[in-house]
Coordinates of C-alpha atoms in Angstrom, one line a residue:
X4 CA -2.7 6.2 18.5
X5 CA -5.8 4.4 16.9
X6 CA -6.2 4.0 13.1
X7 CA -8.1 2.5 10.8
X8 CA -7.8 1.8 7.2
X9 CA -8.4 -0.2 3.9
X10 CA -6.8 -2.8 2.2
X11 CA -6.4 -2.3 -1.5
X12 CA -3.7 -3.4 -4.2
X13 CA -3.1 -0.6 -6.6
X14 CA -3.7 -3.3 -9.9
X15 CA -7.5 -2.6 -8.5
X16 CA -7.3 0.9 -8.7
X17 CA -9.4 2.5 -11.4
X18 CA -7.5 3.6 -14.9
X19 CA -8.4 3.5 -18.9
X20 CA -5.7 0.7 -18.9
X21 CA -6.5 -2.4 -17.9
X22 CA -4.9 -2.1 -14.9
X23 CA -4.5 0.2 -12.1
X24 CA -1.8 2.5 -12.0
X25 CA -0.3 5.5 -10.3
X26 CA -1.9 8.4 -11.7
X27 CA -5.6 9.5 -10.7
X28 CA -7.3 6.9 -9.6
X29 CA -4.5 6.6 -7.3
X30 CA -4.7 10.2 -5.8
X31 CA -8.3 9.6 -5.8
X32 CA -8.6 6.8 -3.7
X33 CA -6.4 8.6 -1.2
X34 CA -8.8 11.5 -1.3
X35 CA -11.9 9.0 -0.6
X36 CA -9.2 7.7 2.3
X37 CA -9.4 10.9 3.5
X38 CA -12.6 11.7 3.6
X39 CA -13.8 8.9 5.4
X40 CA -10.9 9.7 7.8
X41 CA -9.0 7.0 7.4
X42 CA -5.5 7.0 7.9
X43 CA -4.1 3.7 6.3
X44 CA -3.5 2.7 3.1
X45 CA -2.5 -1.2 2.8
X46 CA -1.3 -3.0 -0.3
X47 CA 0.0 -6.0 -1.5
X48 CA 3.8 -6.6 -2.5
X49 CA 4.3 -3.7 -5.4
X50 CA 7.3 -6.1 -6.8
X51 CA 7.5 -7.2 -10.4
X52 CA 4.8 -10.2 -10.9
X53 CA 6.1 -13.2 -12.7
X54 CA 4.1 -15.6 -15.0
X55 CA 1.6 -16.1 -12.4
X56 CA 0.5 -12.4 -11.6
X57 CA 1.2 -13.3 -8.0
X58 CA 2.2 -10.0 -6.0
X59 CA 4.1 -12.5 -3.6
X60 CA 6.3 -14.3 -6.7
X61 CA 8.4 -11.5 -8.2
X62 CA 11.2 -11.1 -10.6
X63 CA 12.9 -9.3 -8.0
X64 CA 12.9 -7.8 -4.2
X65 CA 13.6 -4.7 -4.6
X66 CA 12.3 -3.6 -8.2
X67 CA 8.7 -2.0 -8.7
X68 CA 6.0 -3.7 -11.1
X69 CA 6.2 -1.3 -13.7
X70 CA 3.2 -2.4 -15.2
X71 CA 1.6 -0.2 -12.5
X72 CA 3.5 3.2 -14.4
X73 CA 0.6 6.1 -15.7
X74 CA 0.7 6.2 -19.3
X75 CA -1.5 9.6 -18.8
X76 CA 1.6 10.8 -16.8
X77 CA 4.3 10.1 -19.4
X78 CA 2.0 12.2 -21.5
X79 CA 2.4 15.2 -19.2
X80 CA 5.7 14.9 -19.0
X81 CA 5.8 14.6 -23.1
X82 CA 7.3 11.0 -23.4
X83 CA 3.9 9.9 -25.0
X84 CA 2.1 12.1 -27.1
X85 CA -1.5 12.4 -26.8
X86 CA -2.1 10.6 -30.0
X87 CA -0.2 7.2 -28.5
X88 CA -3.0 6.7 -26.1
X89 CA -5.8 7.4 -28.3
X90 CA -6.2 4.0 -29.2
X91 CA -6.9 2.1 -26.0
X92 CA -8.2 -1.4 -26.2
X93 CA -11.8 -2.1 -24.4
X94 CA -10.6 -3.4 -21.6
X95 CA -12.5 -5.2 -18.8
X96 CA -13.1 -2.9 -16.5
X97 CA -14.0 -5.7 -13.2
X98 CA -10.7 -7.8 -13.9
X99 CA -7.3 -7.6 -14.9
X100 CA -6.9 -9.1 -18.4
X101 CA -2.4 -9.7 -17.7
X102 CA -1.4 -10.9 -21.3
X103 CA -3.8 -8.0 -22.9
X104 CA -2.4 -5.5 -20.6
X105 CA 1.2 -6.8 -20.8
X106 CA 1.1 -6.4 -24.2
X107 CA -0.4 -2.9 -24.6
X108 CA 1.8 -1.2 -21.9
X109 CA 4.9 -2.9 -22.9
X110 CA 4.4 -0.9 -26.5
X111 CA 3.6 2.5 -25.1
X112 CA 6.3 2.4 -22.2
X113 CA 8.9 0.8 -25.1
X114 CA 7.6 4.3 -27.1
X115 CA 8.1 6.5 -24.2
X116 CA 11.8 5.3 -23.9
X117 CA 12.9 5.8 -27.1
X118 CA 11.8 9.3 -26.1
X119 CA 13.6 9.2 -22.9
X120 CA 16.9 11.3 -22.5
X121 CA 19.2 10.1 -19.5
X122 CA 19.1 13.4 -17.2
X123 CA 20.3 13.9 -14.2
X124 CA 18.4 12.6 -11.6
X125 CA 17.8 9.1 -13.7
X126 CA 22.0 8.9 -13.0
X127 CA 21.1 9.9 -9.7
X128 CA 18.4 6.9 -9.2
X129 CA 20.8 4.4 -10.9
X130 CA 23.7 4.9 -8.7
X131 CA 21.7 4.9 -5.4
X132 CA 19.7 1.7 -6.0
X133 CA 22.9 0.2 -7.7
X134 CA 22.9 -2.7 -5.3
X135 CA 19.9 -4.6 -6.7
X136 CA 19.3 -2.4 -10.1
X137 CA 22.7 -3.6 -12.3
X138 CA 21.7 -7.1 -11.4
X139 CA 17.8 -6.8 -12.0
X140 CA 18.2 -4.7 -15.2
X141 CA 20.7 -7.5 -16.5
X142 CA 18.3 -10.5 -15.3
X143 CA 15.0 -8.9 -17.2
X144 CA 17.3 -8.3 -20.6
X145 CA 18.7 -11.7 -20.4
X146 CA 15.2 -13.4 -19.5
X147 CA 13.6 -11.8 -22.9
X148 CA 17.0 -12.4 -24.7
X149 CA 16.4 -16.2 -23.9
X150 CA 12.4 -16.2 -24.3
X151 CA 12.5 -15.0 -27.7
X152 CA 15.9 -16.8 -28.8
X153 CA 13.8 -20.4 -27.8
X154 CA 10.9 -19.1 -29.4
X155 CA 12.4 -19.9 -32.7
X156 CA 13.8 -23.4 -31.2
X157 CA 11.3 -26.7 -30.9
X158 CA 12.9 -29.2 -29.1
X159 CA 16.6 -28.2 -29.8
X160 CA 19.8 -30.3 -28.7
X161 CA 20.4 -27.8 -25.7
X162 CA 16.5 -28.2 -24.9
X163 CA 17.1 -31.8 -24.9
X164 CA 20.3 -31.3 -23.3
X165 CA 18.5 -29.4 -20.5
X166 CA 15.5 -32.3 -19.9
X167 CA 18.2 -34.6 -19.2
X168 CA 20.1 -33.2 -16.4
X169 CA 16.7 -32.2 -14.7
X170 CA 14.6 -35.2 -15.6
X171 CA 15.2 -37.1 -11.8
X172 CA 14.0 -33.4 -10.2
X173 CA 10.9 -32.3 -12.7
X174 CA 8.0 -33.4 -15.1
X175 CA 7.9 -32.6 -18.6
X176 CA 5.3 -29.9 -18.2
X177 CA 7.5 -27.8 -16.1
X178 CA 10.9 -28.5 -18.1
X179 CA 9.0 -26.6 -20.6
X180 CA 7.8 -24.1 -18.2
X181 CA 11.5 -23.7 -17.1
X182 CA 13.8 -24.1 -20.4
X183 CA 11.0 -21.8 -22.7
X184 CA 10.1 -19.0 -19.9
X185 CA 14.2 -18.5 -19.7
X186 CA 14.1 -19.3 -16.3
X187 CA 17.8 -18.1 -15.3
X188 CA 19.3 -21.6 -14.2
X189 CA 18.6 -23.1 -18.0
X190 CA 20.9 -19.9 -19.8
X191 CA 24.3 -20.7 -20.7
X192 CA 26.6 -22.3 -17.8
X193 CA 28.8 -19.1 -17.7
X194 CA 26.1 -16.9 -16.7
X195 CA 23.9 -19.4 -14.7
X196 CA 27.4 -19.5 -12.3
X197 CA 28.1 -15.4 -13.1
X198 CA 31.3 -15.4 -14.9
X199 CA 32.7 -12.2 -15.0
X200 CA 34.1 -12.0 -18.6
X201 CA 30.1 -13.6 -19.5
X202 CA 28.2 -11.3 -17.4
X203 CA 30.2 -8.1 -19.1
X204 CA 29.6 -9.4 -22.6
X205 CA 26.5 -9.5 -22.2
X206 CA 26.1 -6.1 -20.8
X207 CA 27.5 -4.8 -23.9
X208 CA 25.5 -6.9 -25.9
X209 CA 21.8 -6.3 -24.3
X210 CA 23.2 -1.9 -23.0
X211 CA 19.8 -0.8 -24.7
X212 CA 17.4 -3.1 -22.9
X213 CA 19.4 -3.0 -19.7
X214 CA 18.7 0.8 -19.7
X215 CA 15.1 -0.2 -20.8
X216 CA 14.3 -1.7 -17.7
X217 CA 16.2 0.7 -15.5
X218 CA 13.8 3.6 -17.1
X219 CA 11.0 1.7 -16.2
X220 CA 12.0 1.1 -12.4
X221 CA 13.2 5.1 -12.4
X222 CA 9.8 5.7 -13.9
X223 CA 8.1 3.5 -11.3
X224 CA 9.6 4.9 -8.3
X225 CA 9.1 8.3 -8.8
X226 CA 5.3 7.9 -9.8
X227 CA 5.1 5.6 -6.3
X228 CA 7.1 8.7 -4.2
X229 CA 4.4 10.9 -5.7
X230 CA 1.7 9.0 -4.4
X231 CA 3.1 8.1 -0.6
X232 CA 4.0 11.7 -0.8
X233 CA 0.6 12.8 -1.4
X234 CA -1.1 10.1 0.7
X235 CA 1.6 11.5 3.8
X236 CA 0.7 15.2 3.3
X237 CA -3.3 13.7 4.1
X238 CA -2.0 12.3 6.7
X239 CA -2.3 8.6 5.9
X240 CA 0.7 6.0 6.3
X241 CA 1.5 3.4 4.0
X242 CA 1.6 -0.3 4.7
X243 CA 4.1 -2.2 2.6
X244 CA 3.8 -5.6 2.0
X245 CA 7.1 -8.3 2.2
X246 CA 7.1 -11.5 1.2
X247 CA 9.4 -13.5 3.3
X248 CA 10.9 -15.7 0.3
X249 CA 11.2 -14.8 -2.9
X250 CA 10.8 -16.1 -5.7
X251 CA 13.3 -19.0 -7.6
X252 CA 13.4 -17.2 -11.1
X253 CA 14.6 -14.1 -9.5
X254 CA 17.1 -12.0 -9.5
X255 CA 17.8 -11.5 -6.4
X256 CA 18.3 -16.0 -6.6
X257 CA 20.6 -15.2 -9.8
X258 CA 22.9 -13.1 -8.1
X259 CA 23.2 -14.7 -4.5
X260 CA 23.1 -18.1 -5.0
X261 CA 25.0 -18.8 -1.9
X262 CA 22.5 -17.3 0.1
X263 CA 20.0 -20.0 -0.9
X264 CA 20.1 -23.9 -0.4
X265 CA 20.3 -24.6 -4.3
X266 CA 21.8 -28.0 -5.2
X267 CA 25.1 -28.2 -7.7
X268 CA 22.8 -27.6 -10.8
X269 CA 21.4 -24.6 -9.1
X270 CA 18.4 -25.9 -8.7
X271 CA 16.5 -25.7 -4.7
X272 CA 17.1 -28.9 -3.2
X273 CA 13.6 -27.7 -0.8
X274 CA 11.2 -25.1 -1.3
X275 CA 8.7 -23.5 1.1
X276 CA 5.0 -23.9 1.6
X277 CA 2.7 -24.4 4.7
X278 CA 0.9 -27.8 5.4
X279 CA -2.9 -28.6 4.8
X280 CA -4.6 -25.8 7.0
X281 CA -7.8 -24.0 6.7
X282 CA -7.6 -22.6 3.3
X283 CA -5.9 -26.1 2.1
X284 CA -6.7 -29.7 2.5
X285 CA -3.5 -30.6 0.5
X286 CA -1.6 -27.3 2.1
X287 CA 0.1 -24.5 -0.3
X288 CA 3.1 -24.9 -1.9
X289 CA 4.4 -21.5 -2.8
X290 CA 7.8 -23.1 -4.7
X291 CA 10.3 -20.7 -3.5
X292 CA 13.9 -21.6 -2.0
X293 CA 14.8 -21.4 1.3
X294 CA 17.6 -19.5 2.6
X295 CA 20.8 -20.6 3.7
X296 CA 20.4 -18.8 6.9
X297 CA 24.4 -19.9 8.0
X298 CA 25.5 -17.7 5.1
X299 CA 23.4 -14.8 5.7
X300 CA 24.7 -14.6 9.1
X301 CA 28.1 -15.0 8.1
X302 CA 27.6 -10.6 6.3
X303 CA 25.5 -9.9 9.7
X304 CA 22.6 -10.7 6.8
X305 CA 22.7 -7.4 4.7
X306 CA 20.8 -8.8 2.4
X307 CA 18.2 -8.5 4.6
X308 CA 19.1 -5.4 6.2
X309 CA 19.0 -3.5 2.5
X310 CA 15.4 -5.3 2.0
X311 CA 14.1 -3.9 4.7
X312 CA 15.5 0.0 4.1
X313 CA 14.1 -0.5 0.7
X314 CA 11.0 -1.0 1.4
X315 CA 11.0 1.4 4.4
X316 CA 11.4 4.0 2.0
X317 CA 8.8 3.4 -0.3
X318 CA 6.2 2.6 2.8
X319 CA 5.7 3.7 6.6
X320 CA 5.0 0.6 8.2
X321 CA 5.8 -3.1 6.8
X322 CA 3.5 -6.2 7.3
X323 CA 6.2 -9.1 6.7
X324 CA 3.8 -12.6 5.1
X325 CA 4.7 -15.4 6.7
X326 CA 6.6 -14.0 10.3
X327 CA 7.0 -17.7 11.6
X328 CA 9.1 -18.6 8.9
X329 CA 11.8 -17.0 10.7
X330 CA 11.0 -19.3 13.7
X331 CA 10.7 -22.0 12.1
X332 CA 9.9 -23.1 8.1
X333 CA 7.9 -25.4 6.2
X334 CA 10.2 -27.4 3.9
X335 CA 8.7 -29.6 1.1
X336 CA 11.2 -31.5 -1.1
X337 CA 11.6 -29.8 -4.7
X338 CA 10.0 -32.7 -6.7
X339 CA 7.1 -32.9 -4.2
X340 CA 3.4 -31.9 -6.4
X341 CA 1.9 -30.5 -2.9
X342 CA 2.7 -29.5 0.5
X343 CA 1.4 -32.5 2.8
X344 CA 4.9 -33.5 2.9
X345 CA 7.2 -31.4 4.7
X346 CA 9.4 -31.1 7.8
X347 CA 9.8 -28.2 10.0
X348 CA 13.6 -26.7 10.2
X349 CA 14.6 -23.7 12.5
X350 CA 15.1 -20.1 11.1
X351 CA 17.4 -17.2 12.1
X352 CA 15.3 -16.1 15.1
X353 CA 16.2 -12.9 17.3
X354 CA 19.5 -12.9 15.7
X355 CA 17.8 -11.8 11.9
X356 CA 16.0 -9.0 14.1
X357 CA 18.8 -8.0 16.3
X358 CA 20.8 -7.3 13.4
X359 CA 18.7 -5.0 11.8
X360 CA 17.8 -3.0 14.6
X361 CA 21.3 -2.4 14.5
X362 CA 21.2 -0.2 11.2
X363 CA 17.4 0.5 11.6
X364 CA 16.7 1.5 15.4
X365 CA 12.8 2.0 14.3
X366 CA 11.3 -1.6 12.9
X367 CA 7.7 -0.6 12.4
X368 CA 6.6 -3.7 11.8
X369 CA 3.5 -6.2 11.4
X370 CA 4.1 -9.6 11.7
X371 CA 1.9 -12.0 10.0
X372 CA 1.4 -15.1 12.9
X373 CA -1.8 -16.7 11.0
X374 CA -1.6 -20.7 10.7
X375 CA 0.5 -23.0 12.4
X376 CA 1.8 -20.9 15.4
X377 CA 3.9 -22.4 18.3
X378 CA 4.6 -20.6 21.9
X379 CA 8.7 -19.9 19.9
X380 CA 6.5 -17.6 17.2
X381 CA 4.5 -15.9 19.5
X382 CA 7.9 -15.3 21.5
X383 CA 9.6 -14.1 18.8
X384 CA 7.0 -11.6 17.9
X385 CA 6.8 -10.2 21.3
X386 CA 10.8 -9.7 21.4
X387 CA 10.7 -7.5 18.9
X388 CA 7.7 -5.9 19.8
X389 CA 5.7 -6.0 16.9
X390 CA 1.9 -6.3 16.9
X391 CA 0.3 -9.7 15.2
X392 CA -2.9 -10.3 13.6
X393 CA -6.5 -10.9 14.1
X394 CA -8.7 -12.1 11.3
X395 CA -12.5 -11.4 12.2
X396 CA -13.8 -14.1 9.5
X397 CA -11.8 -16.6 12.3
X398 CA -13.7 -15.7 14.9
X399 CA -17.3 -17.3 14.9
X400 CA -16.7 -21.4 15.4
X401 CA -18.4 -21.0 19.2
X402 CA -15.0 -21.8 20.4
X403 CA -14.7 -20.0 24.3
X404 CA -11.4 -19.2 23.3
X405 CA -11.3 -18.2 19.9
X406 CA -8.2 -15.7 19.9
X407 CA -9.9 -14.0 16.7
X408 CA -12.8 -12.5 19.1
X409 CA -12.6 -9.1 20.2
X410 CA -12.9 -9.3 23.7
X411 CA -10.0 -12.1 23.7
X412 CA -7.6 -9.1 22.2
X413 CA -4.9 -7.4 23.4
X414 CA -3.7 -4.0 22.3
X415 CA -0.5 -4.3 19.8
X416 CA -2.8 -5.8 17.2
X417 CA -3.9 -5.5 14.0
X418 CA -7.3 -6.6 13.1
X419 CA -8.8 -7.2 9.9
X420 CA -12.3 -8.1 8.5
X421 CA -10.3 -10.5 6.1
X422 CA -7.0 -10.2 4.3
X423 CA -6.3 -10.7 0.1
X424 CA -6.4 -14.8 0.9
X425 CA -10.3 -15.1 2.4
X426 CA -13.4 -14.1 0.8
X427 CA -14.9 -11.2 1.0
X428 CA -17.0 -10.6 4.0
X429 CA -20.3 -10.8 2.0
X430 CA -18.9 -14.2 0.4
X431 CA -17.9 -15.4 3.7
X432 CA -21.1 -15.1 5.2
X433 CA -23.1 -16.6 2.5
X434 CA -21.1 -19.6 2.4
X435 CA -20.0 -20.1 6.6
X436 CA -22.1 -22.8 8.0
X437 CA -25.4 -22.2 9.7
X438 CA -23.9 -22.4 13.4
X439 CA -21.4 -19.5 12.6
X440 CA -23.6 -17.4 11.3
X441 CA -26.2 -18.1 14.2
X442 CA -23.2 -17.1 16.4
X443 CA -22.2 -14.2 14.3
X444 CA -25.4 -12.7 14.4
X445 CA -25.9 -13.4 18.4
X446 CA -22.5 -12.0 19.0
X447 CA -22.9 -8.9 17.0
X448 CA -26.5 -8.9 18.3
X449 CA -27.7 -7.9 14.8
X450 CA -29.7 -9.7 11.8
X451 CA -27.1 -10.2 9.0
X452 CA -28.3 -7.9 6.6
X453 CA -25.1 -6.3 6.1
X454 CA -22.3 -8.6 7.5
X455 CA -19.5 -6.9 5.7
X456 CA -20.4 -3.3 7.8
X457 CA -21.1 -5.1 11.4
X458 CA -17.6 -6.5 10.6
X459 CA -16.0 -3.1 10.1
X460 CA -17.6 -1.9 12.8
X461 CA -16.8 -4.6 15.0
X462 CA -12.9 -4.0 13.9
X463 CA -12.7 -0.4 14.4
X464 CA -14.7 -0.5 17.8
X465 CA -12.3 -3.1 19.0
X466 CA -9.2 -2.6 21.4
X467 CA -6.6 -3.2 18.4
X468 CA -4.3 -0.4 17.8
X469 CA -4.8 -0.6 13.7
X470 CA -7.9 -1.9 11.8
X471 CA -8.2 -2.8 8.6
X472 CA -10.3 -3.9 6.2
X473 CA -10.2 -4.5 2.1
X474 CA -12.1 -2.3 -0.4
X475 CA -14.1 -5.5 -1.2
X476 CA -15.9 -5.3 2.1
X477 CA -16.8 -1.1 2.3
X478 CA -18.0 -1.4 -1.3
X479 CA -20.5 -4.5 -0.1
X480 CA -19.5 -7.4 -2.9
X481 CA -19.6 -10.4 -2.6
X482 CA -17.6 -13.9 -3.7
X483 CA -16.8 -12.5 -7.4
X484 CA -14.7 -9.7 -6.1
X485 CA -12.2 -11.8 -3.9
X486 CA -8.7 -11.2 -4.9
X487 CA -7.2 -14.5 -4.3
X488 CA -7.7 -18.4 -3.5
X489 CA -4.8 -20.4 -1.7
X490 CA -4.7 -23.6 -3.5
X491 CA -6.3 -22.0 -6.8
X492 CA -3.7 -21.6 -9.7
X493 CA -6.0 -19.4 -11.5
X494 CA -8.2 -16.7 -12.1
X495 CA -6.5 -14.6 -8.7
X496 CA -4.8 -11.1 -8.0
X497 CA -7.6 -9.9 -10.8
X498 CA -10.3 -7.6 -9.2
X499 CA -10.8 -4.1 -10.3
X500 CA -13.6 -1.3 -9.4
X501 CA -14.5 1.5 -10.8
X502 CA -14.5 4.5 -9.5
X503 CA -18.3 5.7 -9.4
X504 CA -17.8 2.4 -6.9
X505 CA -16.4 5.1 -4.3
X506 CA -19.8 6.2 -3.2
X507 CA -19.6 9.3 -0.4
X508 CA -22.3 7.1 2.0
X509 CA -19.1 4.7 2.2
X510 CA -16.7 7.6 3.4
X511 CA -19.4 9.2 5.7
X512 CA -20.3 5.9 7.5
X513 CA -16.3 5.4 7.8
X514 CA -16.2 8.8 8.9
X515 CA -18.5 8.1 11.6
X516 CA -17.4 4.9 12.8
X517 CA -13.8 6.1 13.0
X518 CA -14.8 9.4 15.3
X519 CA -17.2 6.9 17.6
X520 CA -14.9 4.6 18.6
X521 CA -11.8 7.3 18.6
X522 CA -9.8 6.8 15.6

């Protein structure tokens, strides 16, 4: 079946907050999918964003960013009182302001806790997700426990301490970053190597913020089943988003060392990245540790097989970031400052795959084969059947055999105007080079007035099986709305809209597209 639909993050979506979150402006955008018949809804990772705000570097796997909870729902359901949410700040309403936000939220949803009486179904939710929730709660307590402990510190004995063993791997800068952001592998030794007797003291000691941050992920998961449940019942699927790594200061790190190549001081002895490439002259190191793929395959890699049934139940269809990484991976030593030094090394293959089709016969998956692709990715992809993608920004260099063009496709695809990582179509257009946009115009045999829609048109008329195509581009912005940079450090994973943005012209001409070309 042919479908169509647009990529959007939920941080974007429209709320009194500072952030989008899961209550109207959630249902609402699903009403304007609707409308416009459109029967996709894609986001970004919905994991917990580290220091960075990075969807794709998260505290854990398996947890929701809870930052993403509706205070205006709480309210119904009389953990807030009206009166706490009186007082909003003036936030922006174009950009996520994080620290702002962070700050606000964390004192309402620490309000609605104290409110919170353990019921049912919140024992229910902790012993189901018990696999990944007794070690994420404990890793969150102990983070802040650690944070605010070296607040009080200024170059202590155990800071100093800690800059000596780690001086040979990292600069100053980053000892900092590390020792005063309670990064897990600078806590005491007994719980950087999980002692038992260590790990249950400090359970007792830190019960009330352990059940803190289990309330939150309770919260979070049954605001998210609410909307999928809603988006479903209009007939539109939802596309998940997996990183393949994960991120160093993680839990999911914490508790499985093993299944990571860490060195004796826990630290990664090589992290992943890919090599200069078109969004990078010095290529993008991403900083997360690569698996030890010898000892996921010595557990038939459950690890991996309860990743995937997590997200499966949060999201119909999975796009998994970076597919060729389980071909092959980029590997940049730890100490390295960018990724233009790196070796290739093999991943798991068929054999990751085969294993979960085992306990998931149904892999409904996207594979993300942008970059560096070999004839081995491309094989691997096929295998397991899964469709790749096509990026239409790609397509206008005048090369014969661009793979990005239309009439170079195949079926099992999934074509987008542009993903989070390039510029909106507007922005790409105003900054391509003359040549391309000569091209562009004599391919889509139009003038260039409005890029972004002969783009969408040009992706939902096309053979692909699923076409997609960010907010960004139906709404007609340009540069200042892109959501991220690779390379750039800051100002990303910021865009908001508002939601008189959500004009009815945009649903009726994706209305009309959609039931021209049959989707």
């Amino acid at each position: 079946m042919r479908k169509c639909g647009i990529l959007l993050h939920p941080t974007s979506l429209p709320s009194a907050y500072g952030i989008g979150d899961l209550g109207k402006g959630a249902l609402d955008f699903i009403d304007f999918l609707h409308r416009g018949n459109q029967k996709i809804w894609q986001t970004l990772p919905i994991g917990p964003t580290s220091f960075g705000d990075s969807p794709y570097q998260s505290f854990s796997a398996f947890a929701g960013n809870f930052y993403l909870i509706s205070p205006d729902i709480l309210v119904t359901e009389g953990l807030l009182c009206q009166k706490d949410v009186l007082n909003i700040p003036n936030f922006s309403t174009t950009k996520v302001e994080y620290g702002n936000v962070i700050d606000y939220k964390t004192k309402l949803f620490k309000q609605a806790f104290s409110n919170f009486k353990p019921n049912k179904a919140f024992k229910t939710f902790c012993t189901e997700n018990e696999f990944w929730l007794e070690d994420y709660s404990l890793f969150s307590a102990l983070k802040d426990y650690y944070i605010e402990k070296r607040q009080l510190e200024y170059e202590s004995k155990e800071f100093k301490a800690f800059c000596s063993k780690t001086k040979s791997i990292m600069p100053e800068n980053l000892q900092k970053d590390y020792y005063y952001g309670g990064v897990w592998s600078t806590w005491d030794k007994d719980l950087v190597s999980r002692v038992p007797a260590a790990l249950k003291a400090m359970r007792t000691q830190l019960s009330k913020p352990i059940e803190y941050y289990k309330f939150l992920q309770y919260k979070f998961f049954q605001q998210w089943t609410a909307v999928k449940t809603y988006a479903n019942n209009n007939q539109i699927e939802i596309i998940g988003d997996i990183p393949i790594f994960v991120a160093y200061d993680s839990s999911d790190v914490w508790a499985n060392q093993h299944l990571f190549k860490l060195n004796s001081k826990s630290f990664p002895t090589e992290v992943a990245g890919v090599p200069p490439d078109y969004f990078s002259q010095t290529g993008q190191l991403w900083g997360n540790p690569l698996y030890n793929w010898t000892e996921h395959k010595k557990d038939g890699y459950s690890w991996w097989i309860n990743r995937i049934k997590s997200l499966l139940s949060n999201a119909d269809i999975i796009r998994i970031d970076h597919f060729r990484g389980f071909e092959s991976n980029y590997c940049i030593p730890f100490q390295n400052d960018d990724a233009t030094v790196g070796t290739w090394k093999k991943g798991p293959g068929k054999k990751l795959f085969d294993a979960i089709k085992k306990e998931i016969s149904i892999l409904p998956i996207i594979a993300e084969d942008l970059g560096v692709i070999t004839p081995e990715v491309i094989m691997l992809r096929e295998s397991i059947k899964s469709p790749g993608m096509k990026i239409l920004q790609f397509a206008f260099d005048n090369s014969e055999n661009n793979t990005y063009l239309p009439h170079n496709f195949e079926k099992n695809c999934v074509v987008y105007t542009g993903t989070h990582d390039n510029d909106t179509s507007i922005g790409w257009y105003n900054s391509t080079s003359d040549d391309c946009r000569d091209y562009f115009r004599r391919y889509m045999n139009t003038d260039g007035a409005s890029p972004q829609w002969d783009l969408i048109r040009l992706a939902i008329a096309s053979c692909a099986n699923i076409a997609i195509y960010p907010l960004q581009d139906v709404l007609g912005l340009d540069e200042s709305a892109r959501m991220n940079t690779p390379g750039i450090m800051a100002n990303n994973w910021q865009w908001r809209f508002t939601s008189s943005m959500l004009k009815e012209e945009y649903s009726q001409n994706l209305f009309y597209l959609s039931k021209v070309f049959r989707r």
